[in-house]
Structure formats: C-alpha cells, structure tokens
Amino acid sequence: MSTKDDNPFLSEFGDIKPLKQDKVTLSSTEPDKSINHTIRQNSAEKFTNKDLNFLIDSPIEHVQPQEELCYKVDGIQTGVFKNLKRGKYHYQDSLDLHRHTVAEARQALFSFINRAIKDEYRCLLITHGKGERSNPPARIKSYVSVWLKQFEQVIAYHSAQPKHGGTGSLYVLLKKSVNQKLENRERFNQ
C-alpha cells in the first residue's frame, strides 16, 4: 500500500474532502409541471399527431378534362413506357376517386400508393375522372398528376386505354422492390 509521500498524485490531492451535497427528493406522484416539461409534452403531441402525408394541397396549375397525361423519370426504357401506355401490363390494384373532395382524394391516394409499395405492386390503375362538370374543370385529375410525381417510387404514368377509363384514368408504374430486383437477377443471370 502506498502512502502520500510515495504517490505524487495523492500528495497533491490527498487533503481534498468531498463537498457536502444538498439532497432533493422528487415526488414521483406529481407530474413535473415545469415549462420545459410542458414544451416537451406539446412537441411530442404535435409529432404524434403530425400528418405524414407529404402531398401538397396548395393551388396548382390545372389540366384540361380530355388532356392525355404522361410522365416518366429519366432512365425508363422506351419499350416499357410504350407497354404502359398501351395497357399491356396487368394492373394489380385500382383506386376510384370519383365523388372525392380534394382532401379525400389526397388521403386516399397517399394511402393507396403506400399500401401498393408495401405489397410490392408494380402497376396500378387510378381513376380520377375527367372532371368536366367540376369547378374548376379537371380538379382531381390535375391534383393526381401533380401528386404522383411527388412519390419517389412512381417512375411513370400514362392515361389509360378507353376500356380502362381513357383520359379519366391513369396507369401507374412503381419502382421494383429490392426483392423484385433480386428475383430478376436470379432469373436472368443464370
């Protein structure tokens, strides 16, 4: 065992005594009503009640009721886009937005696309209607064309063939999931 004289550290700090501490007992039966607690609680409530729907609901530029809609991200093969336009891909799910308000259509489309992504669907049919009698005309159609571009997973869409609703509907193509990409690699790289 070393003494103060043997250890330079102890010789320098050996006379130090711990400070006396005041003990504070917090009652766990009463909630903390401090300003910080209230701010944290309000922030947590806002976060849990926050609308996760990122689709815009502000005014947009409107399209015409009979206008053909098309969109594709860079890198989509021409043949894939032509097949989508011609309705050659079997759509795995569909959504009808007739008689929806803009707010209802926004929520329905958001839920529909997210469910389709989760279910790993590739092709969808969305019927928005032409909106010839709406004021302004083609209101839902216009919003749907803007909203779909806001989804990173939507890589293309095109107005449908007449048998599927024509310019009142859209074929929508989603990105392949990781599982689908892996499956394609295994199937075609053997």
C-alpha atoms as one frame of an Amber mdcrd trajectory, in Angstrom:
protein
   0.000   0.000   0.000   1.376   3.388  -0.941   1.492   6.462   1.216   1.038
  10.101   0.278   4.777  10.534   0.059   5.177   7.616  -2.395   2.418   8.773
  -4.764   2.725  12.296  -6.199  -0.982  12.340  -7.066  -2.070  11.579  -3.507
   0.414  14.081  -2.113  -1.132  16.832  -4.262  -4.772  15.941  -3.711  -4.731
  13.945  -0.509  -6.184  16.735   1.664  -9.260  17.235  -0.515 -12.560  16.388
   1.091 -15.854  15.751  -0.748 -18.279  18.669  -0.888 -21.401  18.438   1.158
 -24.420  17.896  -1.113 -27.951  19.014  -0.587 -30.325  16.120  -1.136 -33.516
  16.872  -3.048 -36.316  14.360  -3.043 -38.548  14.404  -6.109 -42.041  13.181
  -5.648 -42.975  10.700  -8.344 -46.689  11.065  -7.585 -46.955  14.581  -9.069
 -46.041  15.156 -12.719 -43.363  17.730 -13.491 -45.177  20.957 -14.371 -42.105
  22.945 -15.368 -42.097  25.000 -18.537 -39.606  22.594 -20.133 -41.883  19.655
 -19.377 -44.852  21.439 -20.970 -42.844  22.336 -24.069 -41.566  18.758 -24.435
 -45.071  17.361 -23.976 -46.559  19.729 -26.584 -43.782  18.855 -29.058 -44.359
  15.147 -28.549 -48.096  15.550 -29.107 -47.527  17.551 -32.311 -45.122  14.890
 -33.567 -47.519  12.017 -32.914 -50.465  13.892 -34.444 -48.456  15.151 -37.415
 -49.928  14.467 -40.831 -47.335  12.259 -42.537 -48.998  12.865 -45.891 -46.465
  14.943 -47.839 -48.721  15.519 -50.873 -49.317  19.220 -51.485 -52.770  20.693
 -51.020 -51.980  24.208 -52.236 -53.330  25.612 -55.531 -51.839  24.084 -58.689
 -51.985  24.590 -62.442 -54.953  22.690 -63.888 -55.005  20.364 -66.893 -57.875
  20.011 -69.361 -60.596  17.352 -68.866 -59.768  15.499 -72.120 -55.992  16.020
 -71.891 -53.826  12.904 -72.097 -51.430  12.736 -69.153 -47.998  11.136 -69.268
 -44.898  11.219 -67.114 -41.724   9.182 -66.778 -38.487   9.581 -64.879 -35.170
   9.512 -66.713 -33.923   6.002 -67.370 -37.263   4.332 -68.148 -36.840   2.194
 -71.244 -38.885   3.311 -74.244 -40.399  -0.169 -74.649 -41.503  -0.270 -71.010
 -43.183   3.133 -71.328 -44.889   2.130 -74.608 -46.231  -1.039 -72.975 -47.548
   1.004 -70.046 -49.231   3.447 -72.457 -50.840   0.593 -74.390 -52.138  -1.064
 -71.218 -50.006  -4.171 -71.745 -49.155  -4.532 -68.051 -51.688  -6.176 -65.791
 -52.534  -3.732 -63.006 -52.516  -5.330 -59.561 -54.804  -2.863 -57.792 -57.053
   0.072 -58.630 -58.395   3.200 -56.966 -61.523   5.147 -57.944 -61.543   8.799
 -56.875 -64.937   9.759 -58.316 -67.007  11.939 -55.955 -63.995  12.652 -53.699
 -63.108  16.116 -52.455 -59.502  17.205 -52.958 -58.749  16.452 -49.291 -60.355
  12.992 -49.511 -58.567  12.225 -52.798 -55.243  13.348 -51.310 -55.595  10.989
 -48.341 -56.963   8.096 -50.420 -54.145   8.351 -52.986 -51.472   8.633 -50.283
 -52.760   5.524 -48.505 -53.256   3.613 -51.762 -49.742   4.229 -53.112 -48.088
   3.453 -49.773 -50.049   0.198 -49.451 -49.107  -0.752 -53.037 -45.432  -0.101
 -52.274 -45.657  -2.224 -49.122 -47.379  -5.014 -51.092 -44.673  -4.726 -53.807
 -47.113  -3.976 -56.645 -45.646  -2.673 -59.888 -48.631  -1.489 -61.917 -51.766
   0.301 -60.699 -54.881   1.859 -62.215 -56.108   5.138 -60.757 -59.455   6.501
 -61.938 -59.668  10.213 -61.237 -62.408  11.097 -63.705 -62.237  13.784 -66.359
 -63.840  16.448 -64.202 -65.815  18.079 -66.989 -68.513  19.243 -64.541 -66.204
  20.213 -61.665 -65.302  23.789 -60.884 -62.562  24.307 -61.908 -62.661  21.571
 -64.568 -60.435  18.508 -64.083 -59.699  19.449 -60.473 -58.960  15.939 -59.100
 -57.266  14.913 -62.344 -54.916  17.899 -62.045 -54.030  17.159 -58.443 -53.446
  13.446 -59.123 -50.987  14.295 -61.922 -49.021  16.517 -59.507 -49.277  14.186
 -56.508 -47.982  11.126 -58.339 -44.787  12.995 -59.238 -44.185  13.585 -55.525
 -43.764   9.862 -54.841 -40.177   8.734 -55.329 -41.452   5.211 -56.099 -43.680
   6.361 -59.010 -41.483   6.091 -62.077 -44.095   6.547 -64.805 -47.766   7.089
 -65.532 -49.912   7.426 -68.630 -53.575   7.985 -69.410 -55.335   4.646 -69.724
 -56.805   2.884 -72.725 -60.544   3.556 -73.354 -61.516   0.175 -71.879 -59.917
   1.245 -68.547 -61.276   4.812 -68.447 -59.297   6.643 -71.126 -58.265  10.156
 -70.099 -60.241   9.721 -66.863 -57.756   7.105 -65.577 -54.034   6.538 -65.311
 -51.794   3.503 -65.474 -49.103   3.994 -62.808 -45.775   2.154 -62.757 -43.872
   1.799 -59.469 -40.190   1.036 -58.904 -39.236  -2.568 -58.384 -38.747  -3.526
 -54.766 -35.417  -4.916 -53.570 -36.946  -8.406 -53.587 -38.197  -7.994 -57.160
 -34.777  -6.791 -58.336 -33.104  -9.769 -56.671 -35.625 -12.147 -58.198 -34.949
 -10.722 -61.690 -31.181 -11.062 -61.210 -31.548 -14.686 -60.170 -33.904 -15.458
 -63.052 -31.923 -13.776 -65.849 -28.296 -14.141 -64.703 -28.144 -17.939 -64.601
